[in-house]
XYZ file of C-alpha atoms in Angstrom:
692
model
C -48.798 -51.472 6.354
C -48.999 -53.005 3.202
C -46.369 -50.664 1.852
C -44.034 -51.328 4.680
C -44.623 -54.952 3.897
C -43.769 -54.278 0.476
C -40.679 -52.462 1.240
C -39.381 -55.207 3.326
C -39.955 -57.729 0.672
C -37.870 -55.591 -1.983
C -35.013 -55.266 0.694
C -35.666 -51.523 1.396
C -35.243 -49.693 4.870
C -38.416 -48.326 6.484
C -39.109 -44.592 5.812
C -38.261 -43.735 9.404
C -35.092 -45.101 9.408
C -34.126 -43.026 6.412
C -35.234 -40.010 7.927
C -33.179 -40.724 11.334
C -30.058 -41.304 9.134
C -30.350 -38.239 7.304
C -30.909 -35.995 10.237
C -27.952 -37.817 11.994
C -25.675 -37.600 8.937
C -22.488 -35.215 9.312
C -22.815 -31.920 7.022
C -19.826 -32.000 4.559
C -18.098 -29.042 2.704
C -20.393 -28.401 -0.355
C -22.902 -31.090 0.462
C -24.905 -32.376 -2.290
C -28.557 -32.576 -0.896
C -30.812 -35.195 -2.623
C -32.971 -33.731 -5.341
C -36.454 -34.348 -4.196
C -38.706 -33.917 -6.987
C -42.567 -34.839 -7.596
C -42.314 -34.914 -11.282
C -45.749 -34.903 -13.399
C -46.059 -37.387 -15.877
C -44.589 -40.318 -13.760
C -46.891 -43.130 -13.525
C -48.033 -44.094 -10.148
C -46.191 -46.291 -8.219
C -42.886 -45.108 -9.839
C -40.150 -43.989 -7.334
C -36.573 -42.737 -7.716
C -33.990 -45.178 -6.329
C -30.253 -44.671 -5.814
C -27.838 -47.428 -7.461
C -25.607 -49.340 -5.141
C -25.991 -52.376 -2.813
C -27.880 -50.462 -0.302
C -30.003 -47.587 -1.979
C -31.370 -44.980 0.073
C -34.426 -42.945 -0.711
C -34.141 -39.078 -0.453
C -36.053 -38.236 2.475
C -35.657 -34.368 2.877
C -33.216 -31.727 1.120
C -30.308 -31.175 3.327
C -29.646 -27.194 4.083
C -25.918 -26.246 3.032
C -23.557 -25.472 5.943
C -20.602 -22.799 6.168
C -17.472 -23.607 4.180
C -14.615 -25.034 6.111
C -11.206 -23.124 5.824
C -8.894 -24.833 3.652
C -5.254 -25.110 3.597
C -4.725 -22.657 0.640
C -7.129 -20.252 -0.137
C -7.227 -16.988 -2.503
C -9.717 -14.473 -3.242
C -12.336 -14.673 -6.228
C -11.705 -11.136 -7.534
C -9.295 -8.260 -7.123
C -12.043 -6.357 -5.437
C -12.581 -9.066 -2.508
C -8.776 -9.170 -2.091
C -8.716 -5.221 -1.931
C -11.655 -5.071 0.473
C -10.059 -7.805 2.886
C -6.608 -6.095 2.939
C -8.058 -2.714 3.698
C -10.351 -3.980 6.494
C -7.433 -6.226 8.191
C -4.163 -4.521 7.435
C -2.165 -2.408 10.273
C -1.309 0.255 7.822
C -2.716 3.460 8.678
C -5.240 5.139 6.594
C -6.118 1.711 4.224
C -9.351 1.386 6.139
C -10.503 4.527 5.065
C -10.848 3.646 1.366
C -13.597 0.914 2.501
C -14.999 2.867 5.112
C -15.574 5.837 2.784
C -16.736 3.903 -0.301
C -20.257 5.482 -0.069
C -18.956 8.767 -0.437
C -16.903 9.221 -3.416
C -15.270 12.296 -2.598
C -13.918 10.880 0.534
C -12.778 7.623 -1.202
C -10.833 9.796 -4.128
C -9.367 12.050 -1.276
C -8.012 9.351 0.682
C -6.984 7.247 -2.405
C -4.879 10.029 -3.471
C -3.343 10.847 -0.037
C -2.416 7.109 0.435
C -0.826 7.199 -2.921
C 0.932 10.063 -2.437
C 2.105 9.077 1.044
C 3.233 5.805 -0.281
C 4.997 7.594 -3.056
C 6.853 9.885 -0.774
C 8.026 7.172 1.356
C 9.432 5.208 -1.439
C 11.230 8.139 -2.645
C 12.908 8.555 0.874
C 13.713 4.859 0.717
C 15.485 5.568 -2.679
C 17.538 8.357 -1.112
C 18.640 5.886 1.695
C 19.767 3.188 -0.287
C 21.610 5.668 -2.561
C 23.399 6.866 0.301
C 24.139 3.463 1.629
C 25.434 2.166 -1.607
C 27.696 5.115 -2.237
C 29.729 3.746 0.808
C 30.466 7.060 2.999
C 32.834 7.006 5.520
C 33.257 8.950 8.744
C 36.536 9.984 10.183
C 37.137 9.311 13.671
C 39.986 11.062 15.441
C 41.521 9.619 18.591
C 44.257 11.359 20.731
C 46.282 8.696 22.636
C 49.474 8.918 24.795
C 52.035 6.208 25.417
C 55.646 5.521 24.904
C 56.478 5.854 21.305
C 59.055 4.200 18.941
C 61.275 6.342 17.601
C 61.501 6.473 13.918
C 64.275 6.140 11.541
C 66.202 9.383 10.745
C 68.397 9.378 7.588
C 71.296 12.037 6.742
C 73.081 12.356 3.683
C 76.302 14.397 2.672
C 75.215 16.214 -0.131
C 78.365 15.249 -1.806
C 78.093 12.043 -3.916
C 81.893 11.247 -4.563
C 84.862 13.218 -3.552
C 86.310 15.065 -6.096
C 89.885 13.444 -6.151
C 88.607 9.984 -6.433
C 86.162 10.824 -9.508
C 88.594 13.346 -11.006
C 89.963 11.022 -13.617
C 86.439 10.201 -14.876
C 85.085 13.384 -14.653
C 88.212 15.381 -16.207
C 86.655 15.484 -19.707
C 83.256 16.279 -18.505
C 84.706 19.194 -16.632
C 86.848 20.466 -19.531
C 83.973 20.044 -21.779
C 81.643 22.204 -19.588
C 84.353 24.865 -18.907
C 84.663 25.311 -22.511
C 80.880 25.383 -23.200
C 80.473 28.198 -20.227
C 83.225 29.940 -22.089
C 81.563 29.841 -25.540
C 78.410 30.965 -24.316
C 78.749 32.998 -21.522
C 82.510 34.091 -21.806
C 83.129 32.636 -18.379
C 86.353 30.718 -17.453
C 87.469 30.212 -13.765
C 88.269 26.611 -13.368
C 91.733 26.569 -15.054
C 91.458 23.347 -16.523
C 91.926 24.014 -20.188
C 95.533 25.243 -19.718
C 96.904 21.529 -18.882
C 95.039 20.188 -22.049
C 95.753 22.443 -24.611
C 93.014 21.143 -27.247
C 90.901 23.070 -29.321
C 87.212 24.125 -28.949
C 86.065 21.612 -31.752
C 88.139 18.757 -30.461
C 86.476 19.252 -26.811
C 83.003 19.607 -28.189
C 83.133 16.510 -30.312
C 84.142 14.153 -27.455
C 80.670 14.104 -25.750
C 77.508 13.336 -27.727
C 74.416 15.906 -26.968
C 76.466 19.144 -26.941
C 75.002 22.067 -24.794
C 73.895 24.928 -27.419
C 72.272 28.201 -27.423
C 68.822 28.011 -29.089
C 66.562 30.896 -30.642
C 63.207 30.867 -29.172
C 60.539 32.069 -31.894
C 57.868 32.483 -29.596
C 59.575 35.189 -27.735
C 57.694 38.580 -28.169
C 61.172 40.077 -28.367
C 62.052 37.763 -31.308
C 59.430 38.857 -33.571
C 60.727 42.345 -33.445
C 64.207 41.222 -34.606
C 65.466 39.748 -37.505
C 68.169 37.262 -36.554
C 69.499 34.185 -37.910
C 69.428 31.234 -35.207
C 71.810 29.043 -37.476
C 74.620 31.783 -37.773
C 74.692 32.399 -33.982
C 74.943 28.685 -32.890
C 77.654 28.492 -35.669
C 79.605 31.660 -34.344
C 78.523 31.176 -30.484
C 78.405 34.847 -30.158
C 76.130 35.779 -27.271
C 73.104 37.640 -28.642
C 72.439 41.098 -27.486
C 68.925 40.223 -25.774
C 68.988 37.225 -23.868
C 65.100 36.795 -23.496
C 65.132 35.640 -27.502
C 67.071 32.690 -26.698
C 67.140 29.629 -24.452
C 69.944 26.949 -23.695
C 69.328 23.187 -24.087
C 70.615 19.944 -25.741
C 69.544 17.812 -28.618
C 68.170 14.343 -28.239
C 67.183 11.769 -30.893
C 65.814 8.591 -31.150
C 67.589 5.348 -32.399
C 67.185 6.181 -36.325
C 67.583 9.782 -35.859
C 64.051 10.258 -37.380
C 62.775 12.241 -34.540
C 64.614 14.731 -32.418
C 63.676 17.319 -29.935
C 65.738 19.975 -27.777
C 65.700 19.777 -24.087
C 65.808 23.612 -23.321
C 65.878 25.795 -20.243
C 65.068 29.485 -19.732
C 67.760 29.634 -16.879
C 71.306 28.900 -17.862
C 72.315 27.683 -14.373
C 69.480 24.912 -14.853
C 70.310 24.086 -18.141
C 74.147 23.495 -17.243
C 73.462 21.629 -14.147
C 70.692 19.161 -16.042
C 73.341 18.790 -18.737
C 76.001 18.068 -16.295
C 74.023 15.791 -14.620
C 72.902 13.927 -17.339
C 76.479 13.218 -18.339
C 77.457 12.281 -14.657
C 74.539 9.670 -14.615
C 76.236 7.799 -17.669
C 79.730 8.161 -15.954
C 78.107 6.511 -12.738
C 76.675 3.742 -14.631
C 79.912 2.281 -15.713
C 81.178 2.191 -12.260
C 80.919 -1.283 -10.323
C 78.634 -1.810 -7.558
C 81.454 -2.095 -5.229
C 82.639 1.330 -5.802
C 82.391 3.570 -2.624
C 83.808 6.682 -1.384
C 86.399 5.458 0.873
C 86.936 8.381 3.101
C 83.395 8.859 3.841
C 82.280 5.448 4.423
C 83.506 5.791 8.000
C 80.870 7.538 10.158
C 83.510 9.498 11.970
C 84.348 11.461 8.740
C 80.941 12.902 8.671
C 79.388 12.824 12.118
C 81.538 14.254 14.766
C 79.360 13.153 17.657
C 75.808 11.342 18.114
C 73.666 10.957 21.323
C 70.243 9.582 21.714
C 68.732 9.843 25.080
C 71.787 11.453 26.521
C 73.488 8.116 25.408
C 76.253 7.639 22.970
C 75.562 5.899 19.711
C 77.221 2.596 18.826
C 77.664 1.200 15.338
C 74.941 -1.049 15.574
C 72.571 1.805 15.459
C 73.130 3.147 11.996
C 73.221 1.637 8.468
C 74.956 3.108 5.428
C 74.052 3.287 1.914
C 75.034 5.414 -1.168
C 72.816 7.619 -3.299
C 73.751 8.681 -6.597
C 73.106 12.336 -6.095
C 73.362 13.056 -2.358
C 76.404 10.782 -1.698
C 76.908 8.623 1.448
C 73.833 8.314 3.722
C 73.534 6.946 7.240
C 70.253 5.819 8.652
C 69.855 5.735 12.393
C 67.497 3.534 14.334
C 66.530 1.794 11.103
C 65.121 -1.833 10.315
C 68.785 -3.263 10.897
C 68.878 -1.706 14.436
C 68.779 -4.702 16.935
C 67.079 -2.532 19.632
C 64.901 0.024 18.575
C 64.991 3.279 20.300
C 62.013 4.146 22.585
C 61.036 7.665 23.802
C 59.493 8.091 27.068
C 59.802 11.598 27.619
C 59.458 14.664 24.953
C 61.940 17.305 24.792
C 65.066 18.002 22.816
C 67.220 16.221 25.549
C 65.358 13.039 24.955
C 65.869 12.504 21.209
C 68.714 12.352 18.724
C 71.394 15.003 18.634
C 74.098 14.772 15.700
C 77.062 17.034 15.091
C 77.889 17.077 11.330
C 80.683 17.681 9.244
C 79.878 20.062 6.130
C 82.955 21.016 4.676
C 82.821 21.799 0.863
C 86.379 21.993 -0.035
C 86.428 18.877 -2.084
C 82.824 19.021 -3.569
C 82.014 18.619 -7.349
C 81.487 22.530 -8.110
C 79.009 21.663 -11.195
C 77.149 18.935 -9.568
C 76.946 20.160 -5.738
C 75.585 23.648 -5.962
C 74.393 23.541 -2.138
C 76.172 22.876 1.162
C 75.217 21.133 4.394
C 73.540 18.216 4.647
C 70.102 16.593 3.866
C 67.820 14.824 6.353
C 64.597 12.949 6.376
C 62.362 10.960 8.745
C 60.600 8.187 7.930
C 59.716 4.350 9.227
C 61.661 1.719 10.083
C 60.266 -0.537 7.511
C 60.035 2.151 4.683
C 62.978 3.571 2.295
C 64.314 6.896 2.594
C 63.196 9.212 -0.472
C 65.450 11.924 -0.165
C 64.183 13.885 -3.098
C 60.379 13.637 -2.073
C 60.658 14.373 1.920
C 63.777 15.513 3.062
C 65.203 18.885 3.362
C 68.654 20.397 3.820
C 70.576 21.641 6.930
C 72.315 24.701 6.920
C 76.104 24.758 7.997
C 76.780 26.920 11.050
C 73.140 26.417 12.337
C 71.658 24.158 14.765
C 68.482 22.657 13.473
C 65.892 21.531 15.939
C 63.155 19.386 14.453
C 60.288 18.545 16.424
C 57.914 15.314 15.538
C 54.320 14.589 16.150
C 53.011 11.202 15.100
C 49.908 10.505 13.311
C 48.461 7.407 12.082
C 45.796 7.041 9.415
C 43.602 3.801 9.095
C 41.492 3.698 5.846
C 38.522 1.341 4.943
C 39.253 -0.817 1.724
C 36.934 -2.808 -0.306
C 33.773 -0.725 -1.510
C 34.693 2.332 0.872
C 37.848 3.448 -0.749
C 40.918 2.474 -3.179
C 43.729 1.505 -0.800
C 45.553 -1.900 -0.418
C 46.890 -3.509 2.692
C 49.909 -5.083 1.542
C 50.209 -4.045 -2.126
C 49.490 -7.565 -3.262
C 46.694 -6.430 -5.231
C 48.632 -3.567 -6.972
C 49.817 -4.556 -10.660
C 53.380 -3.160 -9.988
C 56.225 -5.129 -8.671
C 57.915 -3.770 -5.720
C 61.626 -3.165 -6.394
C 62.521 -1.936 -3.189
C 61.553 -5.039 -1.407
C 60.223 -2.983 1.466
C 56.973 -2.313 2.949
C 54.509 -0.915 0.610
C 53.964 2.781 0.272
C 52.665 4.686 -2.518
C 55.896 6.215 -3.186
C 57.591 2.767 -3.292
C 54.904 1.844 -6.073
C 55.324 5.157 -8.267
C 58.934 4.825 -8.207
C 58.947 1.142 -9.324
C 56.256 1.636 -12.062
C 58.455 4.373 -13.525
C 61.444 1.851 -13.361
C 59.367 -1.006 -15.066
C 58.410 1.893 -17.867
C 61.736 2.740 -18.199
C 62.951 -0.805 -18.830
C 60.221 -1.627 -21.126
C 60.599 1.434 -23.281
C 64.271 2.319 -23.057
C 65.669 -1.252 -22.465
C 67.737 -0.023 -19.516
C 67.291 1.100 -15.865
C 67.352 4.687 -14.497
C 70.205 4.719 -11.966
C 68.173 6.755 -9.073
C 65.925 3.716 -8.765
C 66.708 0.138 -7.950
C 67.436 -2.078 -10.710
C 65.724 -5.199 -11.911
C 67.255 -8.259 -12.298
C 69.532 -8.879 -15.579
C 69.076 -5.320 -16.480
C 71.740 -2.805 -16.873
C 71.849 0.825 -16.074
C 71.573 3.407 -18.602
C 74.614 4.607 -20.571
C 74.808 6.273 -23.957
C 77.857 4.277 -24.800
C 75.615 1.140 -24.843
C 72.168 2.580 -25.004
C 72.565 5.919 -27.261
C 69.132 6.785 -27.543
C 68.149 6.197 -23.647
C 68.335 10.220 -23.109
C 65.439 10.713 -25.803
C 63.607 7.671 -24.408
C 63.914 9.170 -20.800
C 62.905 12.846 -21.211
C 59.840 11.340 -23.506
C 58.810 8.954 -20.639
C 59.397 11.806 -17.874
C 56.739 13.937 -19.625
C 54.417 11.096 -19.852
C 54.977 10.372 -16.257
C 54.336 13.879 -15.036
C 51.065 14.020 -16.971
C 50.072 10.298 -15.662
C 49.933 8.983 -19.266
C 51.957 5.797 -17.953
C 49.201 5.441 -15.461
C 51.446 4.966 -12.442
C 49.199 7.141 -10.163
C 45.983 5.484 -10.926
C 47.757 1.976 -10.596
C 49.475 2.432 -7.364
C 46.753 2.558 -4.664
C 47.199 4.351 -1.221
C 47.930 2.072 1.520
C 45.187 1.572 3.869
C 47.499 1.991 7.303
C 49.816 4.841 7.008
C 51.880 6.171 9.788
C 53.572 9.683 9.328
C 55.600 12.339 11.260
C 54.510 15.857 11.327
C 57.753 17.964 11.399
C 58.384 21.545 12.501
C 62.024 22.997 12.590
C 63.502 25.548 14.426
C 66.907 27.277 13.732
C 69.589 28.919 15.656
C 73.189 30.122 15.231
C 75.492 27.177 16.604
C 78.107 27.651 18.070
C 77.750 31.043 19.380
C 80.596 33.650 18.869
C 81.805 33.438 22.539
C 81.775 29.618 22.419
C 82.875 28.677 18.993
C 86.593 28.530 19.830
C 86.477 25.897 22.300
C 83.923 23.822 20.522
C 85.861 23.958 17.519
C 88.916 22.915 19.386
C 87.338 20.195 21.098
C 85.891 18.739 17.861
C 89.094 19.030 16.288
C 91.118 16.870 18.832
C 88.335 14.516 19.254
C 88.152 13.609 15.598
C 91.562 14.274 14.892
C 90.581 16.659 12.050
C 91.511 20.289 11.586
C 88.260 22.484 10.659
C 89.385 25.137 8.133
C 86.426 27.198 7.887
C 84.871 26.846 11.123
C 81.556 28.294 10.860
C 80.734 26.872 7.324
C 82.389 23.387 8.403
C 79.722 22.330 10.936
C 76.131 21.858 11.574
C 74.200 20.431 14.397
C 70.643 18.576 14.290
C 68.395 17.589 17.024
C 65.551 15.302 16.338
C 62.828 14.819 18.966
C 59.414 14.182 19.823
C 57.286 17.389 20.617
C 54.975 15.472 22.653
C 53.919 11.919 23.389
C 50.551 12.425 22.684
C 49.936 11.326 19.011
C 46.729 11.225 16.717
C 44.975 8.289 15.124
C 42.746 8.775 12.313
C 40.419 6.029 11.400
C 37.721 5.772 9.042
C 34.384 3.511 9.750
C 31.302 3.127 7.719
C 28.942 6.300 8.017
C 25.793 3.851 6.981
C 25.873 0.322 8.362
C 23.213 -1.968 7.702
C 21.639 -1.497 11.217
C 21.534 2.172 10.658
C 20.159 1.652 7.257
C 17.169 -0.804 8.584
C 16.639 1.932 11.393
C 16.316 4.627 8.969
C 13.803 2.651 6.580
C 11.778 1.750 9.889
C 11.575 5.365 10.859
C 10.376 6.600 7.599
C 7.815 3.706 7.394
C 6.623 5.011 10.726
C 6.715 8.391 9.698
C 4.639 7.950 6.785
C 2.239 4.888 7.714
C 2.828 4.494 11.272
C 3.213 0.752 11.071
C 6.019 -1.907 11.787
C 7.868 -4.500 9.877
C 4.865 -6.963 9.849
C 3.098 -4.259 7.910
C 5.803 -4.715 5.223
C 4.984 -8.781 5.360
C 1.556 -7.653 4.738
C 2.279 -5.838 1.691
C 4.158 -8.618 0.339
C 1.447 -10.934 0.775
C -0.864 -8.586 -1.076
C 1.426 -8.651 -3.951
C 1.868 -12.171 -3.719
C -1.999 -12.760 -3.965
C -2.471 -10.269 -6.689
C 0.212 -12.343 -8.732
C -1.618 -15.764 -7.796
C -5.234 -14.267 -8.790
C -3.887 -12.782 -12.244
C -2.311 -16.157 -12.728
C -5.331 -18.028 -12.176
C -7.564 -15.820 -14.150
C -4.989 -16.332 -17.204
C -5.073 -19.821 -16.576
C -8.903 -20.007 -16.808
C -9.018 -18.099 -19.832
C -6.329 -20.150 -21.427
C -8.406 -23.385 -20.576
C -11.716 -21.820 -21.661
C -10.082 -20.916 -25.065
C -7.900 -24.063 -25.873
C -10.137 -26.877 -24.116
C -13.528 -25.929 -25.047
C -16.141 -28.258 -26.757
C -14.605 -29.624 -30.426
C -11.193 -29.443 -29.506
C -10.867 -33.226 -28.211
C -12.619 -35.446 -25.890
C -10.029 -34.329 -23.306
C -10.997 -30.662 -23.096
C -14.616 -31.686 -22.986
C -14.161 -34.282 -20.484
C -12.368 -31.797 -18.349
C -14.801 -28.910 -18.544
C -17.482 -31.543 -17.851
C -16.136 -32.483 -14.771
C -16.067 -29.130 -13.480
C -18.397 -28.968 -10.376
C -21.570 -26.865 -10.955
C -20.741 -24.826 -7.854
C -17.730 -23.142 -9.480
C -19.601 -22.119 -12.279
C -20.761 -18.308 -12.760
C -24.238 -17.539 -12.310
C -24.567 -15.516 -15.574
C -23.868 -18.634 -17.234
C -25.259 -21.383 -15.200
C -27.474 -23.696 -16.967
C -30.979 -23.349 -16.053
C -32.865 -26.249 -14.416
C -34.486 -28.466 -17.175
C -38.143 -29.364 -17.449
C -39.169 -32.145 -15.470
C -40.326 -34.324 -18.365
C -36.814 -33.825 -20.265
C -34.886 -34.390 -17.336
C -36.536 -37.650 -15.760
C -35.948 -41.071 -17.640
C -38.790 -42.600 -19.402
C -40.444 -45.690 -18.243
C -39.086 -47.652 -21.276
C -35.549 -46.670 -20.685
C -33.443 -48.305 -17.718
C -32.484 -45.981 -14.648
C -28.822 -44.752 -15.273
C -26.622 -42.127 -13.844
C -26.958 -38.528 -15.697
C -25.660 -35.404 -15.088
C -26.539 -31.582 -16.296
C -25.304 -30.601 -19.368
C -21.987 -28.827 -18.712
C -21.247 -24.903 -19.359
C -18.602 -24.515 -21.795
C -18.667 -20.695 -21.761
C -16.512 -19.976 -18.777
C -15.311 -21.677 -15.361
C -16.324 -19.031 -13.107
C -17.736 -19.701 -9.825
C -21.536 -20.225 -9.923
C -23.831 -20.508 -6.547
C -25.990 -23.631 -7.099
C -29.686 -23.877 -5.580
C -30.173 -26.888 -3.267
C -32.698 -28.568 -5.671
C -29.744 -28.492 -8.391
C -26.752 -29.478 -6.010
C -27.538 -33.108 -5.967
C -28.617 -33.366 -9.370
C -24.981 -34.528 -10.488
C -24.775 -37.353 -8.172
C -28.129 -38.463 -7.650
C -30.261 -41.231 -9.646
C -34.072 -41.271 -10.364
C -36.222 -44.267 -9.623
C -40.005 -45.068 -9.606
C -41.637 -44.797 -6.315
C -44.964 -46.675 -5.822
C -47.594 -45.322 -4.003
C-alpha cells in the first residue's frame, strides 16, 4: 500500500493498469519491446522511467509478430530470389533445381538440362525472328471468270515514209550508200549514179562518218597473213579472206581526241546500221507536222476492220507515227469513247483486220522486211513496238489468242516495287501509266540529254531540247554509242532506279498461221478488196495479210503476293516453341521478366549499399555518420552486429541526469541483422531509477 500511495503521489499509474495496457496494445511491425533490465549496481529505490508527459514503466517484454506485407518488397539475396522463383514458377523443370538440392548430381543434371532447353528454345526464336524480318511472301493464284475489257491493239506499216515523199532528202544518202557497196562489194543495182555523174571521192566527202573496211588483227586468219590495212583502205580492194576484216564507221568526240570504230562482222548489219544512223539525222530536221500524207488515211493501210461481227468506226482508233515502223494505228485505245468488251471467247468475237502489205515504194535500205507489225498492250500504256511486237507475214492469216493475267506485288519491306512511280527518281516522259519500260526509256533519254546535249529521236523529247543531228551536234554519234554500251551493262543505273510496278496486267499471246486466201478463193477475194477500196492489188499474194485477235477463254489468272509470316503467325510459332520446350504460357514469360527485373533491382541495391558504406563511413563527414547511425538495428547483419554492452556501462550513473541514449552504430556494413528482443527497444527506451 505504501508503494501504491507513493506512485499516486508521483503521478504514476498503478502497475496493474500498466500491465493491462501492455497486453491490450496492438502489435506493430518490427515492435520494439521494452528493455527490462535488473541491472546490478543500481541503488535500491532506483527505477527506469520513460520521458514524456505520461511515462509508462515497462511491465513485460512483448513478443515480435510476423511481418506485414509491404507495397514493394525485394529478396535479400540471389539465393532467396532463385529459390522463390523455382518454387513458384509455372515453367516446367525449374522446381527440380530446388527439390534436388540435397542430391548434387540430380541438381547438376537438371541445371544442365534446363539451360540446354533454354538455349535451344531461344535458338529457335532467333530463326523465327530471322524469317519474319526477311519478309518472305507467298504467291496466291486465283482463277476468275468474267466479262473482259478488250486490250488495245497497235498495228504499224513497217514503212516510215514513202520513198516518193522522202526521195529528195534521201537522194544523197542513197547515192553514197550505192557507191560504198560498189567500192566494198562490187555491187550496183540501184541505178542512181547515172543521173549524178560525180566521182567517188566527191560522193564520199558529202557525209561524215563514211563506211569503211577494217582489218581485224584479233582474227586467227590475220595472224597468218601479212597485209597492210591502210593500203587496203586506200585502194578499197576487197581482201581475199573476208574473215580477217570487219566493216564499220569511225566516230570521234568533240575535239577529236578520242575515236573508235563502230564495227560489225556482217556487212548487211553494218550497212543497215550506218544507213539508219544517217536516216535519223534526216528525220531530226523535219518539222513535227510532217507526216506521210498517203497513209494517214486508215483505208490506205487497213482494208477492213470488224470487232464482234460489227464494223469499226473512226472513233475506235487513233494514229501516231514511229520513226522506223511508220504509221501506226491503235484500236480500242484510251482515246476510244466506249471500250470494247468481250463476253464470248473465240475468233469470231474479237478483232479482225485485213491489211495492205505491198512493198513497191518502201525504202529498200531501211525496210528489209515486208508485212506489218502488231503488239497488244493496255489502254493506259504506250505501244513499244521494239520490245513487245512481232511481224505479220503477207499472204498469211495470223490468229492471235490471248489470255489475261494480273500480278499484284507487295511493296514496302516485302519487295522493290512502286505503285504509281512517284518514288522513282526518273521523270516519266511518256505522260502515261508507269511501267518499267516507260521508266527505262525515259531514263536513257535523260542520260542522252545530259551527256550528249540532244534527244534521241526514238524516245519522247523533253521540253526545250532538240533532236540529235550531226549538223548541229557533230559528236552525238560518238556519245550515243558510248552511252548505249553503258546502258546495256547497266552502268547508267536505269535498271536499278526503275522499280517494277506493284500492279501489272499482261496478256499471254499465242499465234497460229494459215495461208490466206486459199488458192481457190483468192480471185474473188482480191476482186472484192479492189472494188471496195478502189485500189488495184498488183502482187496479190504479197499485197495483203489478215489478222485476228481474240480471247482464248474468259478465265483469267490473278497472281497476288501475301506475307508468308505475319505477326499472328510469328506469335503462334513463338508460343508453340515455348510450349514445346517448357510447357508454359505467355504468363511464364511475364514471370521471366519479373525475375530479370528483381535481379537488376537486387544488384542495384547491393551496389548502392557498397557505395554508401565506402563513401559515407565515419570520418567522411557528419552527414555520413548521422545517416549510418540512424540505420535501424534490425537491418544490420548478424556478423557485425554490436554486442550487448555490459550493464554497468550501459546504465547511467546516479550523478548523471536521465537522457536518451542509442547503441553505438555499426559502420562496417548495412546488411540485415536480427536483433534480440532485449535489444530491440534499446534504441527507443530510457532508463529510470525504480524504488523498491
